[in-house]
Structures are given as structure tokens and as C-alpha cells.
C-alpha positions as protocol buffer text, in pm:
chain_id: "A"
residue {
  index: 1
  type: UNK
  ca { x: 661 y: -3802 z: 11594 }
}
residue {
  index: 2
  type: UNK
  ca { x: 417 y: -3962 z: 11838 }
}
residue {
  index: 3
  type: UNK
  ca { x: 429 y: -4331 z: 11922 }
}
residue {
  index: 4
  type: UNK
  ca { x: 178 y: -4493 z: 12158 }
}
residue {
  index: 5
  type: UNK
  ca { x: 219 y: -4815 z: 12351 }
}
residue {
  index: 6
  type: UNK
  ca { x: 61 y: -5002 z: 12639 }
}
residue {
  index: 7
  type: UNK
  ca { x: -277 y: -5099 z: 12504 }
}
residue {
  index: 8
  type: UNK
  ca { x: -420 y: -5445 z: 12547 }
}
residue {
  index: 9
  type: UNK
  ca { x: -710 y: -5650 z: 12675 }
}
residue {
  index: 10
  type: UNK
  ca { x: -824 y: -5634 z: 13033 }
}
residue {
  index: 11
  type: UNK
  ca { x: -1125 y: -5738 z: 13237 }
}
residue {
  index: 12
  type: UNK
  ca { x: -1368 y: -5483 z: 13370 }
}
residue {
  index: 13
  type: UNK
  ca { x: -1236 y: -5323 z: 13685 }
}
residue {
  index: 14
  type: UNK
  ca { x: -877 y: -5367 z: 13576 }
}
residue {
  index: 15
  type: UNK
  ca { x: -606 y: -5113 z: 13501 }
}
residue {
  index: 16
  type: UNK
  ca { x: -380 y: -5023 z: 13212 }
}
residue {
  index: 17
  type: UNK
  ca { x: -118 y: -4757 z: 13152 }
}
residue {
  index: 18
  type: UNK
  ca { x: -71 y: -4608 z: 12809 }
}
residue {
  index: 19
  type: UNK
  ca { x: 248 y: -4432 z: 12704 }
}
residue {
  index: 20
  type: UNK
  ca { x: 320 y: -4194 z: 12420 }
}
residue {
  index: 21
  type: UNK
  ca { x: 670 y: -4099 z: 12320 }
}
residue {
  index: 22
  type: UNK
  ca { x: 686 y: -3755 z: 12158 }
}
residue {
  index: 23
  type: UNK
  ca { x: 994 y: -3631 z: 11981 }
}
residue {
  index: 24
  type: UNK
  ca { x: 1079 y: -3357 z: 11737 }
}
residue {
  index: 25
  type: UNK
  ca { x: 876 y: -3078 z: 11897 }
}
residue {
  index: 26
  type: UNK
  ca { x: 1066 y: -2752 z: 11917 }
}
residue {
  index: 27
  type: UNK
  ca { x: 813 y: -2564 z: 12129 }
}
residue {
  index: 28
  type: UNK
  ca { x: 888 y: -2555 z: 12498 }
}
residue {
  index: 29
  type: UNK
  ca { x: 519 y: -2533 z: 12588 }
}
residue {
  index: 30
  type: UNK
  ca { x: 235 y: -2708 z: 12414 }
}
residue {
  index: 31
  type: UNK
  ca { x: -58 y: -2933 z: 12488 }
}
residue {
  index: 32
  type: UNK
  ca { x: -80 y: -3306 z: 12455 }
}
residue {
  index: 33
  type: UNK
  ca { x: -391 y: -3512 z: 12483 }
}
residue {
  index: 34
  type: UNK
  ca { x: -534 y: -3860 z: 12477 }
}
residue {
  index: 35
  type: UNK
  ca { x: -831 y: -3923 z: 12252 }
}
residue {
  index: 36
  type: UNK
  ca { x: -1026 y: -4237 z: 12177 }
}
residue {
  index: 37
  type: UNK
  ca { x: -1247 y: -4366 z: 11905 }
}
residue {
  index: 38
  type: UNK
  ca { x: -1463 y: -4676 z: 11888 }
}
residue {
  index: 39
  type: UNK
  ca { x: -1632 y: -4811 z: 11574 }
}
residue {
  index: 40
  type: UNK
  ca { x: -1919 y: -4594 z: 11459 }
}
residue {
  index: 41
  type: UNK
  ca { x: -1841 y: -4316 z: 11700 }
}
residue {
  index: 42
  type: UNK
  ca { x: -1662 y: -3985 z: 11671 }
}
residue {
  index: 43
  type: UNK
  ca { x: -1318 y: -3938 z: 11816 }
}
residue {
  index: 44
  type: UNK
  ca { x: -1346 y: -3787 z: 12163 }
}
residue {
  index: 45
  type: UNK
  ca { x: -1118 y: -3628 z: 12415 }
}
residue {
  index: 46
  type: UNK
  ca { x: -1014 y: -3840 z: 12712 }
}
residue {
  index: 47
  type: UNK
  ca { x: -765 y: -3611 z: 12883 }
}
residue {
  index: 48
  type: UNK
  ca { x: -541 y: -3317 z: 12801 }
}
residue {
  index: 49
  type: UNK
  ca { x: -235 y: -3172 z: 12971 }
}
residue {
  index: 50
  type: UNK
  ca { x: -29 y: -2856 z: 12924 }
}
residue {
  index: 51
  type: UNK
  ca { x: 329 y: -2964 z: 12867 }
}
residue {
  index: 52
  type: UNK
  ca { x: 550 y: -2737 z: 13070 }
}
residue {
  index: 53
  type: UNK
  ca { x: 267 y: -2609 z: 13287 }
}
residue {
  index: 54
  type: UNK
  ca { x: 62 y: -2903 z: 13413 }
}
residue {
  index: 55
  type: UNK
  ca { x: -293 y: -2778 z: 13353 }
}
residue {
  index: 56
  type: UNK
  ca { x: -516 y: -3079 z: 13296 }
}
residue {
  index: 57
  type: UNK
  ca { x: -862 y: -3147 z: 13162 }
}
residue {
  index: 58
  type: UNK
  ca { x: -1060 y: -3470 z: 13169 }
}
residue {
  index: 59
  type: UNK
  ca { x: -1371 y: -3592 z: 12999 }
}
residue {
  index: 60
  type: UNK
  ca { x: -1652 y: -3638 z: 13249 }
}
residue {
  index: 61
  type: UNK
  ca { x: -1672 y: -4009 z: 13169 }
}
residue {
  index: 62
  type: UNK
  ca { x: -1317 y: -4076 z: 13290 }
}
residue {
  index: 63
  type: UNK
  ca { x: -1274 y: -3821 z: 13567 }
}
residue {
  index: 64
  type: UNK
  ca { x: -1164 y: -3993 z: 13887 }
}
residue {
  index: 65
  type: UNK
  ca { x: -1062 y: -4311 z: 13704 }
}
residue {
  index: 66
  type: UNK
  ca { x: -796 y: -4193 z: 13459 }
}
residue {
  index: 67
  type: UNK
  ca { x: -492 y: -3975 z: 13519 }
}
residue {
  index: 68
  type: UNK
  ca { x: -277 y: -3802 z: 13257 }
}
residue {
  index: 69
  type: UNK
  ca { x: 85 y: -3721 z: 13330 }
}
residue {
  index: 70
  type: UNK
  ca { x: 407 y: -3625 z: 13155 }
}
residue {
  index: 71
  type: UNK
  ca { x: 779 y: -3683 z: 13183 }
}
residue {
  index: 72
  type: UNK
  ca { x: 1022 y: -3455 z: 12999 }
}
residue {
  index: 73
  type: UNK
  ca { x: 1391 y: -3451 z: 12926 }
}
residue {
  index: 74
  type: UNK
  ca { x: 1603 y: -3261 z: 12674 }
}
residue {
  index: 75
  type: UNK
  ca { x: 1525 y: -3499 z: 12392 }
}
residue {
  index: 76
  type: UNK
  ca { x: 1164 y: -3602 z: 12429 }
}
residue {
  index: 77
  type: UNK
  ca { x: 840 y: -3591 z: 12621 }
}
residue {
  index: 78
  type: UNK
  ca { x: 661 y: -3903 z: 12734 }
}
residue {
  index: 79
  type: UNK
  ca { x: 289 y: -3879 z: 12793 }
}
residue {
  index: 80
  type: UNK
  ca { x: 108 y: -4129 z: 13012 }
}
residue {
  index: 81
  type: UNK
  ca { x: -251 y: -4224 z: 13071 }
}
residue {
  index: 82
  type: UNK
  ca { x: -307 y: -4433 z: 13381 }
}
residue {
  index: 83
  type: UNK
  ca { x: -646 y: -4597 z: 13362 }
}
residue {
  index: 84
  type: UNK
  ca { x: -819 y: -4759 z: 13659 }
}
residue {
  index: 85
  type: UNK
  ca { x: -1158 y: -4924 z: 13705 }
}
residue {
  index: 86
  type: UNK
  ca { x: -1187 y: -4985 z: 13334 }
}
residue {
  index: 87
  type: UNK
  ca { x: -1532 y: -5044 z: 13190 }
}
residue {
  index: 88
  type: UNK
  ca { x: -1646 y: -5210 z: 12867 }
}
residue {
  index: 89
  type: UNK
  ca { x: -1744 y: -4867 z: 12737 }
}
residue {
  index: 90
  type: UNK
  ca { x: -1378 y: -4764 z: 12759 }
}
residue {
  index: 91
  type: UNK
  ca { x: -1304 y: -5005 z: 12476 }
}
residue {
  index: 92
  type: UNK
  ca { x: -1161 y: -4802 z: 12187 }
}
residue {
  index: 93
  type: UNK
  ca { x: -853 y: -4714 z: 11990 }
}
residue {
  index: 94
  type: UNK
  ca { x: -660 y: -4462 z: 12197 }
}
residue {
  index: 95
  type: UNK
  ca { x: -455 y: -4192 z: 12030 }
}
residue {
  index: 96
  type: UNK
  ca { x: -213 y: -3936 z: 12164 }
}
residue {
  index: 97
  type: UNK
  ca { x: -192 y: -3598 z: 11999 }
}
residue {
  index: 98
  type: UNK
  ca { x: -14 y: -3265 z: 12027 }
}
residue {
  index: 99
  type: UNK
  ca { x: -126 y: -2908 z: 11966 }
}
residue {
  index: 100
  type: UNK
  ca { x: -67 y: -2546 z: 12043 }
}
residue {
  index: 101
  type: UNK
  ca { x: -317 y: -2349 z: 12248 }
}
residue {
  index: 102
  type: UNK
  ca { x: -641 y: -2244 z: 12081 }
}
residue {
  index: 103
  type: UNK
  ca { x: -786 y: -1894 z: 12037 }
}
residue {
  index: 104
  type: UNK
  ca { x: -1140 y: -1886 z: 12173 }
}
residue {
  index: 105
  type: UNK
  ca { x: -1228 y: -1540 z: 12053 }
}
residue {
  index: 106
  type: UNK
  ca { x: -1125 y: -1355 z: 12364 }
}
residue {
  index: 107
  type: UNK
  ca { x: -856 y: -1572 z: 12515 }
}
residue {
  index: 108
  type: UNK
  ca { x: -606 y: -1846 z: 12443 }
}
residue {
  index: 109
  type: UNK
  ca { x: -692 y: -2177 z: 12600 }
}
residue {
  index: 110
  type: UNK
  ca { x: -666 y: -2551 z: 12618 }
}
residue {
  index: 111
  type: UNK
  ca { x: -740 y: -2748 z: 12300 }
}
residue {
  index: 112
  type: UNK
  ca { x: -983 y: -3032 z: 12373 }
}
residue {
  index: 113
  type: UNK
  ca { x: -1138 y: -3105 z: 12036 }
}
residue {
  index: 114
  type: UNK
  ca { x: -982 y: -3340 z: 11780 }
}
residue {
  index: 115
  type: UNK
  ca { x: -982 y: -3064 z: 11519 }
}
residue {
  index: 116
  type: UNK
  ca { x: -760 y: -2854 z: 11745 }
}
residue {
  index: 117
  type: UNK
  ca { x: -479 y: -3108 z: 11719 }
}
residue {
  index: 118
  type: UNK
  ca { x: -219 y: -3120 z: 11444 }
}
residue {
  index: 119
  type: UNK
  ca { x: -1 y: -3414 z: 11534 }
}
residue {
  index: 120
  type: UNK
  ca { x: -132 y: -3766 z: 11595 }
}
residue {
  index: 121
  type: UNK
  ca { x: 4 y: -4106 z: 11680 }
}
residue {
  index: 122
  type: UNK
  ca { x: -106 y: -4429 z: 11516 }
}
residue {
  index: 123
  type: UNK
  ca { x: -314 y: -4543 z: 11811 }
}
residue {
  index: 124
  type: UNK
  ca { x: -316 y: -4833 z: 12054 }
}
residue {
  index: 125
  type: UNK
  ca { x: -616 y: -5059 z: 12112 }
}
residue {
  index: 126
  type: UNK
  ca { x: -774 y: -5096 z: 12454 }
}
residue {
  index: 127
  type: UNK
  ca { x: -1032 y: -5371 z: 12496 }
}
residue {
  index: 128
  type: UNK
  ca { x: -1228 y: -5415 z: 12819 }
}
residue {
  index: 129
  type: UNK
  ca { x: -1447 y: -5720 z: 12863 }
}
């Protein structure tokens, strides 16, 4: 189960932190990511992190402004997305998701496409004006 929180409305240049509480995963290592979707556009990756390892990947549009992080205990994982210098184009519904690694034909690697992800939260709206 994935439950997001922390969305809201903010002025351009402001900051927000999104949280995603993940429970019920039995794997010790997996990937979690933040995706976003605005009306009329396809869902896109924002940032991905390897739970248990720390490898990260960011979309070019958010690199240097957003930071993904994780906090784990025995019962659950909490995923964060710290967003700084927000821009109107960051306005979207933000989703957290979880997946196993993906086979790329000759190696296993980080999943960064929506279709790679199996588990999704309900989303939290971020509006930047």
C-alpha cells in the first residue's frame, strides 16, 4: 500500500516536501519512484531511488531542484521528494510507485518508465502559481 501526502499550492520559487508511506512489501530491495502527470500529458518520471541501495535517478527537468530520499524501519518505508525552486510547469498530480528492477536485455537496471511500475499510490496535487 502506498499513500502520498504533502501536496498543496505554492508560489513559484517556493518549496514543498512530498511523503509516501509504503507498507506491505516483502522484498528487502526494490525501487521506488515519484512520477507526475498534468492534464493532457503522459505520466513522467520525476525521480527514482533504489530502496536498500541508494542509487538515484532524476528527470533532467528537476535535477538540482528536487531530491528523493528514503527512511526505512522494520515495518515500512517512507519515501520523500523535497522540491525547491518550484516552477509553474511543475504543477501536476504527483504519484509514488514501487517496482522491481527491470531487465534491459543484457542487464538488470533501474525502472524509470511508468509501465515498469506495479504498485501506485492515489496521488497528491502540487500547484505552482
